[in-house]
mmCIF file of C-alpha atoms in Angstrom:
data_model
loop_
_atom_site.group_PDB
_atom_site.id
_atom_site.type_symbol
_atom_site.label_atom_id
_atom_site.label_comp_id
_atom_site.label_asym_id
_atom_site.label_seq_id
_atom_site.Cartn_x
_atom_site.Cartn_y
_atom_site.Cartn_z
ATOM 1 C CA MET A 9 72.606 94.206 130.027
ATOM 2 C CA SER A 10 73.587 92.697 126.423
ATOM 3 C CA LYS A 11 72.375 88.074 126.872
ATOM 4 C CA ILE A 12 74.230 85.551 127.137
ATOM 5 C CA SER A 13 74.119 83.842 124.275
ATOM 6 C CA VAL A 14 72.912 80.051 124.574
ATOM 7 C CA GLY A 15 73.071 76.524 122.438
ATOM 8 C CA VAL A 16 70.228 73.867 122.639
ATOM 9 C CA LEU A 17 71.542 69.876 122.515
ATOM 10 C CA GLY A 18 68.753 67.953 121.349
ATOM 11 C CA ALA A 19 66.974 71.333 120.257
ATOM 12 C CA THR A 20 64.239 68.931 118.180
ATOM 13 C CA GLY A 21 63.130 67.103 120.901
ATOM 14 C CA MET A 22 59.904 67.631 123.624
ATOM 15 C CA VAL A 23 62.291 68.572 126.247
ATOM 16 C CA GLY A 24 64.439 70.848 123.482
ATOM 17 C CA GLN A 25 61.702 72.335 122.018
ATOM 18 C CA THR A 26 60.126 73.618 125.688
ATOM 19 C CA TYR A 27 64.070 75.345 125.995
ATOM 20 C CA VAL A 28 63.164 76.797 122.776
ATOM 21 C CA SER A 29 60.011 77.653 123.874
ATOM 22 C CA LEU A 30 60.515 78.519 127.401
ATOM 23 C CA LEU A 31 64.247 81.491 125.994
ATOM 24 C CA SER A 32 62.293 83.185 123.202
ATOM 25 C CA ASN A 33 61.979 86.148 125.820
ATOM 26 C CA HIS A 34 64.265 85.745 128.732
ATOM 27 C CA PRO A 35 65.667 88.323 129.993
ATOM 28 C CA TRP A 36 69.511 86.874 130.681
ATOM 29 C CA PHE A 37 69.715 84.386 127.890
ATOM 30 C CA GLU A 38 69.135 84.250 124.158
ATOM 31 C CA VAL A 39 68.759 81.024 122.365
ATOM 32 C CA LYS A 40 71.633 81.252 119.315
ATOM 33 C CA TYR A 41 72.545 78.377 118.529
ATOM 34 C CA VAL A 42 70.795 74.233 117.550
ATOM 35 C CA ALA A 43 72.445 71.234 117.476
ATOM 36 C CA ALA A 44 70.616 67.684 117.641
ATOM 37 C CA SER A 45 71.041 64.238 115.652
ATOM 38 C CA PRO A 46 72.114 64.351 111.850
ATOM 39 C CA ARG A 47 69.322 64.139 110.424
ATOM 40 C CA SER A 48 67.842 67.350 111.019
ATOM 41 C CA ALA A 49 71.759 68.641 110.827
ATOM 42 C CA GLY A 50 72.077 71.104 108.160
ATOM 43 C CA LYS A 51 68.330 72.650 107.898
ATOM 44 C CA SER A 52 66.837 75.693 109.188
ATOM 45 C CA TYR A 53 64.853 75.040 113.215
ATOM 46 C CA ALA A 54 61.872 76.112 111.528
ATOM 47 C CA GLN A 55 62.573 73.149 108.885
ATOM 48 C CA ALA A 56 63.721 70.669 111.352
ATOM 49 C CA ILE A 57 60.527 70.543 113.682
ATOM 50 C CA ALA A 58 58.200 70.789 111.182
ATOM 51 C CA GLY A 59 55.940 68.249 111.429
ATOM 52 C CA ARG A 60 56.399 67.265 114.625
ATOM 53 C CA GLN A 61 56.206 70.561 117.013
ATOM 54 C CA HIS A 62 55.189 69.339 120.359
ATOM 55 C CA LEU A 63 54.529 71.983 122.520
ATOM 56 C CA ASP A 64 50.518 73.034 122.234
ATOM 57 C CA GLY A 65 48.698 75.006 120.308
ATOM 58 C CA SER A 66 48.502 78.578 123.313
ATOM 59 C CA ALA A 67 52.403 78.137 124.077
ATOM 60 C CA ALA A 68 52.960 77.718 120.518
ATOM 61 C CA ALA A 69 51.581 81.238 119.674
ATOM 62 C CA LYS A 70 52.894 82.438 122.856
ATOM 63 C CA ASN A 71 55.995 82.277 122.584
ATOM 64 C CA GLY A 72 56.350 82.174 118.284
ATOM 65 C CA ILE A 73 56.941 78.566 117.522
ATOM 66 C CA GLY A 74 54.731 76.950 114.814
ATOM 67 C CA SER A 75 52.677 80.555 114.730
ATOM 68 C CA ASP A 76 51.548 81.347 110.686
ATOM 69 C CA THR A 77 54.125 84.170 110.377
ATOM 70 C CA GLY A 78 57.001 81.521 111.454
ATOM 71 C CA ILE A 79 57.993 78.991 113.201
ATOM 72 C CA ALA A 80 60.405 78.986 116.123
ATOM 73 C CA GLY A 81 60.790 82.773 115.558
ATOM 74 C CA ASN A 82 64.323 84.170 115.403
ATOM 75 C CA VAL A 83 65.463 81.006 116.573
ATOM 76 C CA GLY A 84 63.523 79.458 113.369
ATOM 77 C CA LYS A 85 65.795 81.228 110.872
ATOM 78 C CA LEU A 86 68.872 78.988 112.956
ATOM 79 C CA ILE A 87 71.080 76.105 110.960
ATOM 80 C CA VAL A 88 70.117 73.147 112.970
ATOM 81 C CA GLU A 89 73.937 72.101 113.915
ATOM 82 C CA ASP A 90 75.418 68.203 114.577
ATOM 83 C CA ALA A 91 75.379 67.785 118.249
ATOM 84 C CA ASN A 92 78.158 64.650 118.113
ATOM 85 C CA ASP A 93 80.391 67.801 115.927
ATOM 86 C CA LEU A 94 82.036 69.622 118.595
ATOM 87 C CA SER A 95 83.854 71.681 116.085
ATOM 88 C CA LYS A 96 80.398 73.866 115.326
ATOM 89 C CA ALA A 97 80.098 74.537 119.372
ATOM 90 C CA ILE A 98 83.281 74.980 119.432
ATOM 91 C CA ASP A 99 82.825 77.994 116.736
ATOM 92 C CA ALA A 100 80.059 78.912 117.740
ATOM 93 C CA GLN A 101 81.488 79.571 120.865
ATOM 94 C CA LYS A 102 84.374 81.792 119.392
ATOM 95 C CA ALA A 103 82.346 84.170 117.241
ATOM 96 C CA GLY A 104 80.283 85.121 120.569
ATOM 97 C CA CYS A 105 76.952 82.306 119.950
ATOM 98 C CA CYS A 106 77.027 79.669 122.626
ATOM 99 C CA ASP A 107 78.135 80.942 126.222
ATOM 100 C CA PHE A 108 77.071 77.376 127.220
ATOM 101 C CA VAL A 109 74.297 74.808 126.517
ATOM 102 C CA PHE A 110 71.468 72.855 127.883
ATOM 103 C CA SER A 111 71.533 69.475 126.597
ATOM 104 C CA ALA A 112 69.137 67.603 126.197
ATOM 105 C CA LEU A 113 70.080 65.315 124.069
ATOM 106 C CA GLU A 114 68.569 61.442 123.095
ATOM 107 C CA MET A 115 71.321 59.570 123.102
ATOM 108 C CA THR A 116 72.423 56.399 125.072
ATOM 109 C CA LYS A 117 73.333 57.109 128.359
ATOM 110 C CA ASP A 118 77.272 56.609 127.717
ATOM 111 C CA GLN A 119 76.664 58.702 124.351
ATOM 112 C CA ILE A 120 75.434 61.375 126.244
ATOM 113 C CA LYS A 121 78.003 61.577 129.066
ATOM 114 C CA ALA A 122 80.428 61.194 126.689
ATOM 115 C CA LEU A 123 79.101 63.840 124.859
ATOM 116 C CA GLU A 124 78.914 66.148 127.763
ATOM 117 C CA GLU A 125 81.928 66.024 128.907
ATOM 118 C CA ALA A 126 84.053 66.762 125.685
ATOM 119 C CA TYR A 127 81.710 69.959 125.739
ATOM 120 C CA ALA A 128 83.013 70.732 129.066
ATOM 121 C CA ALA A 129 86.545 69.894 128.352
ATOM 122 C CA ALA A 130 86.380 72.535 125.409
ATOM 123 C CA GLY A 131 85.219 74.948 127.550
ATOM 124 C CA ILE A 132 82.121 74.849 127.327
ATOM 125 C CA PRO A 133 79.645 74.630 130.210
ATOM 126 C CA VAL A 134 76.928 72.392 130.144
ATOM 127 C CA VAL A 135 73.741 72.135 132.194
ATOM 128 C CA SER A 136 71.728 68.870 131.585
ATOM 129 C CA ASN A 137 68.453 66.966 131.386
ATOM 130 C CA ALA A 138 69.878 63.595 130.905
ATOM 131 C CA SER A 139 70.520 61.517 133.804
ATOM 132 C CA ALA A 140 73.824 60.273 132.800
ATOM 133 C CA HIS A 141 76.253 62.131 134.718
ATOM 134 C CA ARG A 142 73.117 62.453 137.844
ATOM 135 C CA TRP A 143 75.071 60.027 139.577
ATOM 136 C CA THR A 144 78.578 61.278 138.523
ATOM 137 C CA ALA A 145 80.896 62.151 142.295
ATOM 138 C CA ASP A 146 81.656 65.884 141.908
ATOM 139 C CA VAL A 147 78.292 66.596 139.306
ATOM 140 C CA ALA A 148 75.614 68.832 141.494
ATOM 141 C CA MET A 149 72.396 67.633 140.803
ATOM 142 C CA LEU A 150 69.969 70.864 141.588
ATOM 143 C CA ILE A 151 67.076 72.057 142.560
ATOM 144 C CA ALA A 152 67.639 75.607 143.030
ATOM 145 C CA GLU A 153 65.773 76.504 146.201
ATOM 146 C CA VAL A 154 66.537 73.528 148.238
ATOM 147 C CA ASN A 155 70.637 73.050 146.844
ATOM 148 C CA PRO A 156 72.290 76.192 145.515
ATOM 149 C CA HIS A 157 76.093 75.378 147.720
ATOM 150 C CA HIS A 158 76.417 72.510 145.995
ATOM 151 C CA THR A 159 77.634 74.866 142.954
ATOM 152 C CA ASP A 160 80.376 74.516 145.260
ATOM 153 C CA LEU A 161 81.600 71.569 143.535
ATOM 154 C CA ILE A 162 82.409 73.123 140.365
ATOM 155 C CA PRO A 163 85.482 74.270 141.134
ATOM 156 C CA ILE A 164 86.186 70.819 142.148
ATOM 157 C CA GLN A 165 84.933 69.533 139.492
ATOM 158 C CA ARG A 166 87.010 71.752 137.277
ATOM 159 C CA LYS A 167 90.316 70.641 138.865
ATOM 160 C CA ASN A 168 89.831 66.832 139.003
ATOM 161 C CA HIS A 169 88.948 67.189 135.353
ATOM 162 C CA GLY A 170 91.808 70.468 134.565
ATOM 163 C CA TRP A 171 89.285 72.130 133.050
ATOM 164 C CA ASP A 172 89.047 75.683 132.747
ATOM 165 C CA LYS A 173 86.051 77.210 132.402
ATOM 166 C CA GLY A 174 83.938 74.109 131.280
ATOM 167 C CA PHE A 175 81.902 72.128 133.968
ATOM 168 C CA ILE A 176 78.424 69.472 134.387
ATOM 169 C CA VAL A 177 75.532 70.375 136.118
ATOM 170 C CA VAL A 178 72.440 68.430 135.549
ATOM 171 C CA LYS A 179 68.628 68.840 137.376
ATOM 172 C CA PRO A 180 66.837 65.575 138.761
ATOM 173 C CA ASN A 181 64.563 63.062 138.086
ATOM 174 C CA CYS A 182 61.523 64.923 137.258
ATOM 175 C CA SER A 183 58.886 63.092 139.415
ATOM 176 C CA ILE A 184 60.827 63.800 142.034
ATOM 177 C CA GLN A 185 59.543 67.417 141.950
ATOM 178 C CA SER A 186 57.120 67.062 143.175
ATOM 179 C CA TYR A 187 57.877 66.453 146.827
ATOM 180 C CA THR A 188 61.424 66.881 147.228
ATOM 181 C CA THR A 189 61.055 71.234 147.709
ATOM 182 C CA PRO A 190 58.407 70.209 150.786
ATOM 183 C CA LEU A 191 60.828 67.967 152.605
ATOM 184 C CA TRP A 192 63.374 70.454 152.008
ATOM 185 C CA ALA A 193 60.769 73.089 153.845
ATOM 186 C CA LEU A 194 60.178 70.794 156.619
ATOM 187 C CA MET A 195 64.056 69.880 157.048
ATOM 188 C CA GLN A 196 64.798 73.524 157.705
ATOM 189 C CA LYS A 197 62.699 74.250 159.641
ATOM 190 C CA GLY A 198 64.599 71.271 162.190
ATOM 191 C CA TYR A 199 62.182 68.504 161.640
ATOM 192 C CA GLU A 200 64.033 65.490 160.784
ATOM 193 C CA ILE A 201 62.147 62.916 158.445
ATOM 194 C CA LYS A 202 62.930 59.596 158.675
ATOM 195 C CA ARG A 203 60.910 57.484 156.917
ATOM 196 C CA LEU A 204 58.566 58.000 152.896
ATOM 197 C CA VAL A 205 56.412 56.078 150.989
ATOM 198 C CA VAL A 206 55.451 57.484 147.899
ATOM 199 C CA SER A 207 53.083 57.056 145.640
ATOM 200 C CA THR A 208 53.947 58.948 142.033
ATOM 201 C CA MET A 209 51.239 59.069 138.827
ATOM 202 C CA GLN A 210 53.377 60.397 135.917
ATOM 203 C CA ALA A 211 52.576 62.032 133.026
ATOM 204 C CA VAL A 212 52.809 60.548 129.536
ATOM 205 C CA SER A 213 54.964 63.756 128.438
ATOM 206 C CA GLY A 214 57.295 62.071 130.925
ATOM 207 C CA ALA A 215 57.969 59.566 128.907
ATOM 208 C CA GLY A 216 59.532 61.564 125.975
ATOM 209 C CA TYR A 217 58.065 61.173 121.889
ATOM 210 C CA PRO A 218 56.642 58.939 120.623
ATOM 211 C CA GLY A 219 56.609 57.793 124.747
ATOM 212 C CA VAL A 220 53.728 55.355 125.897
ATOM 213 C CA PRO A 221 51.233 53.817 123.194
ATOM 214 C CA SER A 222 48.488 55.526 123.193
ATOM 215 C CA TRP A 223 46.599 51.500 123.155
ATOM 216 C CA ASP A 224 48.770 50.958 126.396
ATOM 217 C CA MET A 225 47.685 54.363 128.110
ATOM 218 C CA ILE A 226 43.811 54.751 127.017
ATOM 219 C CA ASP A 227 41.186 53.779 129.459
ATOM 220 C CA ASN A 228 44.511 52.182 131.624
ATOM 221 C CA ILE A 229 47.069 52.861 134.309
ATOM 222 C CA VAL A 230 50.681 51.136 134.144
ATOM 223 C CA PRO A 231 52.193 50.204 137.200
ATOM 224 C CA TYR A 232 55.969 50.512 135.782
ATOM 225 C CA ILE A 233 58.323 52.793 134.579
ATOM 226 C CA GLY A 234 61.459 51.473 134.040
ATOM 227 C CA GLY A 235 64.216 52.827 136.601
ATOM 228 C CA GLU A 236 61.509 55.538 137.832
ATOM 229 C CA GLU A 237 61.331 53.961 141.402
ATOM 230 C CA GLU A 238 65.593 53.515 141.961
ATOM 231 C CA LYS A 239 65.565 57.142 141.258
ATOM 232 C CA SER A 240 63.085 57.828 143.755
ATOM 233 C CA GLU A 241 64.620 56.552 145.935
ATOM 234 C CA THR A 242 68.048 57.654 145.372
ATOM 235 C CA GLU A 243 68.205 60.753 144.203
ATOM 236 C CA PRO A 244 66.717 63.156 147.146
ATOM 237 C CA LEU A 245 69.620 62.121 149.333
ATOM 238 C CA LYS A 246 71.982 63.519 146.778
ATOM 239 C CA ILE A 247 70.333 66.609 146.637
ATOM 240 C CA PHE A 248 69.628 66.902 150.667
ATOM 241 C CA GLY A 249 73.834 65.611 150.923
ATOM 242 C CA SER A 250 76.683 67.950 152.169
ATOM 243 C CA ILE A 251 79.492 68.379 151.094
ATOM 244 C CA ASN A 252 82.381 67.603 153.538
ATOM 245 C CA GLN A 253 85.695 68.923 154.194
ATOM 246 C CA GLU A 254 87.905 66.791 151.593
ATOM 247 C CA GLY A 255 85.960 68.346 148.666
ATOM 248 C CA VAL A 256 83.322 65.162 148.356
ATOM 249 C CA LEU A 257 79.690 64.801 148.441
ATOM 250 C CA VAL A 258 78.080 62.744 150.669
ATOM 251 C CA ASN A 259 74.321 61.436 150.476
ATOM 252 C CA ALA A 260 72.282 62.430 153.098
ATOM 253 C CA ALA A 261 71.243 59.023 155.169
ATOM 254 C CA GLU A 262 67.286 59.453 155.657
ATOM 255 C CA PRO A 263 64.650 59.781 155.259
ATOM 256 C CA LYS A 264 64.386 56.386 153.923
ATOM 257 C CA ILE A 265 62.182 56.286 150.813
ATOM 258 C CA SER A 266 60.028 53.866 149.098
ATOM 259 C CA ALA A 267 58.568 54.754 145.882
ATOM 260 C CA HIS A 268 55.491 53.263 143.638
ATOM 261 C CA CYS A 269 55.770 54.831 140.085
ATOM 262 C CA ASN A 270 52.747 54.877 137.900
ATOM 263 C CA ARG A 271 52.110 55.672 134.407
ATOM 264 C CA VAL A 272 48.663 57.536 134.287
ATOM 265 C CA PRO A 273 46.501 58.758 130.897
ATOM 266 C CA VAL A 274 47.221 62.483 131.689
ATOM 267 C CA SER A 275 49.380 64.923 129.266
ATOM 268 C CA ASP A 276 50.761 66.761 131.508
ATOM 269 C CA GLY A 277 51.588 67.230 135.487
ATOM 270 C CA HIS A 278 53.123 64.516 137.465
ATOM 271 C CA THR A 279 51.154 63.759 141.246
ATOM 272 C CA ALA A 280 52.332 62.419 144.667
ATOM 273 C CA CYS A 281 51.057 60.557 147.332
ATOM 274 C CA VAL A 282 53.114 61.180 150.271
ATOM 275 C CA SER A 283 52.936 59.743 153.527
ATOM 276 C CA LEU A 284 55.902 60.698 156.066
ATOM 277 C CA GLU A 285 57.328 60.023 159.454
ATOM 278 C CA PHE A 286 58.573 62.233 161.488
ATOM 279 C CA GLY A 287 61.864 61.655 164.352
ATOM 280 C CA THR A 288 61.074 63.024 167.556
ATOM 281 C CA LYS A 289 59.720 66.324 167.288
ATOM 282 C CA LYS A 290 56.727 67.051 165.159
ATOM 283 C CA PRO A 291 54.944 69.222 163.295
ATOM 284 C CA SER A 292 50.996 70.308 163.573
ATOM 285 C CA ILE A 293 48.983 70.447 161.067
ATOM 286 C CA GLU A 294 49.010 74.212 160.767
ATOM 287 C CA GLU A 295 52.575 74.230 161.527
ATOM 288 C CA VAL A 296 53.042 72.270 158.319
ATOM 289 C CA LYS A 297 50.757 74.312 156.045
ATOM 290 C CA LYS A 298 52.439 77.692 157.716
ATOM 291 C CA ILE A 299 56.110 76.358 156.579
ATOM 292 C CA TRP A 300 55.149 76.008 153.700
ATOM 293 C CA THR A 301 53.420 78.569 152.893
ATOM 294 C CA GLU A 302 56.292 80.901 153.947
ATOM 295 C CA PHE A 303 58.849 79.281 152.564
ATOM 296 C CA LYS A 304 61.650 80.830 150.057
ATOM 297 C CA ALA A 305 64.999 80.126 148.736
ATOM 298 C CA LEU A 306 67.715 82.166 147.246
ATOM 299 C CA PRO A 307 65.855 82.402 143.786
ATOM 300 C CA GLN A 308 62.843 83.730 145.138
ATOM 301 C CA GLU A 309 64.947 86.214 147.517
ATOM 302 C CA GLU A 310 67.064 87.485 143.905
ATOM 303 C CA HIS A 311 64.234 87.545 142.055
ATOM 304 C CA PHE A 312 65.517 85.053 139.815
ATOM 305 C CA PRO A 313 63.332 85.712 136.225
ATOM 306 C CA SER A 314 62.004 81.823 136.528
ATOM 307 C CA ALA A 315 61.853 81.477 139.868
ATOM 308 C CA PRO A 316 57.666 81.740 140.656
ATOM 309 C CA GLN A 317 57.260 83.973 143.620
ATOM 310 C CA ARG A 318 55.460 81.073 145.732
ATOM 311 C CA PRO A 319 57.313 78.039 145.203
ATOM 312 C CA ILE A 320 55.090 75.541 147.335
ATOM 313 C CA ILE A 321 51.611 76.772 147.044
ATOM 314 C CA VAL A 322 48.921 75.394 149.738
ATOM 315 C CA ARG A 323 45.245 74.565 148.239
ATOM 316 C CA GLU A 324 42.724 73.578 150.703
ATOM 317 C CA GLU A 325 40.278 72.131 149.078
ATOM 318 C CA ALA A 326 39.464 68.919 149.175
ATOM 319 C CA ASP A 327 40.031 67.862 146.150
ATOM 320 C CA ARG A 328 42.846 69.382 145.411
ATOM 321 C CA PRO A 329 45.733 69.568 143.652
ATOM 322 C CA GLN A 330 44.616 68.558 140.693
ATOM 323 C CA PRO A 331 46.737 68.514 137.183
ATOM 324 C CA ARG A 332 44.484 70.255 134.727
ATOM 325 C CA LYS A 333 43.745 72.645 137.450
ATOM 326 C CA ASP A 334 47.095 73.043 139.478
ATOM 327 C CA ARG A 335 50.433 72.679 137.010
ATOM 328 C CA ASP A 336 50.528 75.423 135.397
ATOM 329 C CA ALA A 337 50.549 77.391 139.090
ATOM 330 C CA ASP A 338 53.159 80.380 139.632
ATOM 331 C CA LYS A 339 54.944 79.809 135.737
ATOM 332 C CA ALA A 340 54.259 75.990 135.804
ATOM 333 C CA MET A 341 56.817 76.516 138.075
ATOM 334 C CA ALA A 342 55.306 75.873 141.734
ATOM 335 C CA VAL A 343 54.825 73.176 143.572
ATOM 336 C CA VAL A 344 51.346 72.483 144.367
ATOM 337 C CA VAL A 345 50.568 70.376 147.702
ATOM 338 C CA GLY A 346 47.095 69.262 149.317
ATOM 339 C CA ARG A 347 44.817 67.184 151.128
ATOM 340 C CA ILE A 348 47.408 68.405 154.302
ATOM 341 C CA ARG A 349 46.362 65.340 156.884
ATOM 342 C CA PRO A 350 47.285 62.960 159.146
ATOM 343 C CA CYS A 351 48.477 59.825 158.298
ATOM 344 C CA THR A 352 46.977 56.536 160.320
ATOM 345 C CA VAL A 353 51.099 54.634 160.317
ATOM 346 C CA PHE A 354 53.007 57.236 159.774
ATOM 347 C CA ASP A 355 52.309 61.146 160.660
ATOM 348 C CA LEU A 356 51.401 63.346 157.728
ATOM 349 C CA ARG A 357 49.666 63.024 154.657
ATOM 350 C CA PHE A 358 49.663 64.696 151.665
ATOM 351 C CA THR A 359 49.549 65.250 147.821
ATOM 352 C CA GLY A 360 52.072 67.280 145.783
ATOM 353 C CA LEU A 361 51.626 68.256 142.001
ATOM 354 C CA SER A 362 54.717 69.417 139.806
ATOM 355 C CA HIS A 363 54.720 70.570 135.909
ATOM 356 C CA ASN A 364 57.549 67.802 134.709
ATOM 357 C CA THR A 365 57.968 69.584 131.197
ATOM 358 C CA ILE A 366 58.386 72.966 132.978
ATOM 359 C CA ARG A 367 59.611 72.949 136.275
ATOM 360 C CA GLY A 368 60.590 68.994 135.964
ATOM 361 C CA ALA A 369 62.431 69.622 132.345
ATOM 362 C CA ALA A 370 63.482 72.787 130.774
ATOM 363 C CA GLY A 371 62.497 75.486 133.140
ATOM 364 C CA GLY A 372 63.729 72.939 135.772
ATOM 365 C CA GLY A 373 67.319 73.765 133.710
ATOM 366 C CA ILE A 374 67.037 77.453 133.279
ATOM 367 C CA LEU A 375 66.218 78.177 136.671
ATOM 368 C CA SER A 376 69.323 76.233 137.112
ATOM 369 C CA ALA A 377 71.233 77.904 134.448
ATOM 370 C CA GLU A 378 69.969 81.661 136.581
ATOM 371 C CA LEU A 379 71.816 80.152 139.589
ATOM 372 C CA LEU A 380 75.191 79.881 137.882
ATOM 373 C CA LYS A 381 75.082 82.965 136.368
ATOM 374 C CA TYR A 382 73.935 84.459 139.705
ATOM 375 C CA LYS A 383 77.319 82.894 141.514
ATOM 376 C CA GLY A 384 79.715 84.329 138.307
ATOM 377 C CA PHE A 385 79.751 80.201 136.982
ATOM 378 C CA ILE A 386 78.413 81.569 133.656
#
């Protein structure tokens, strides 16, 4: 099977580099177009990221990025284009080098929103990591195991805008990944979740690069991340929502979520401590563990390349999950849960962990693209 040609917008940034790394040996997709800011345009990709590579040594060596024999492998030879110059992407598409793009743009929200719409209007589908379109009514915010049916918004979006082949889908905030899929698994088994309180401990990589100053993070916890609590409290409701007969996505009314978001001195891996309240039907602790252990969804059933075999991994140890020990579980795409126990205020407590730059960012975007290919949108 010939591979689908992929472009990466914002390819020189932290998330963009992760996309290039994860796609280096992908069986379906191949990076043939890279774009970034005007200051990187005209350079080879290897030159553009020289001295500011964000992957650790093992990941870099594994994927040929930053190795002694050549930065970024074959992608290193590509010339970086200006992401603002849409004509370059259109020319690449005509040449068979840009069938769709992953957007890892680092601009203002309004700039990203306008630029992603311009790509979609030009017939280039956009799979975005940015938050700019998360609350656009006809844009699906995807977790492939939870709401693959929200891709039904794509024909509606195209009709609304008069677009032919282009469209936009987004991935949600990285911090909600560590508990949204476990909640969904319980909901799918008929257990209504009324309310939950979640406290997240979020890795510094979630702040991007250069991120939080080291003087603020070493020997410290920062109990505030701008906008993060609002995203944590609202984005799951869109993900759990349903499309009505008029083609409008209606957000779920529950669960009511109260979030506390903290930045902690961990490199990668967002941890969430969750207490939740069920409706009238309440599962036992053993039933909860069984549901999570057995949970599989479309990406597992159809064996998508980036899908974890076990989307939820249950740990029985009293002190797990831990970021350093568990963030890379099952291709760093699994949610690892533990400390599953009764709650003295609500009904159930647990701790969830997911890798924020892989499952919560580039890996999650790639899995969404695999879903879109499976459904025939790309």
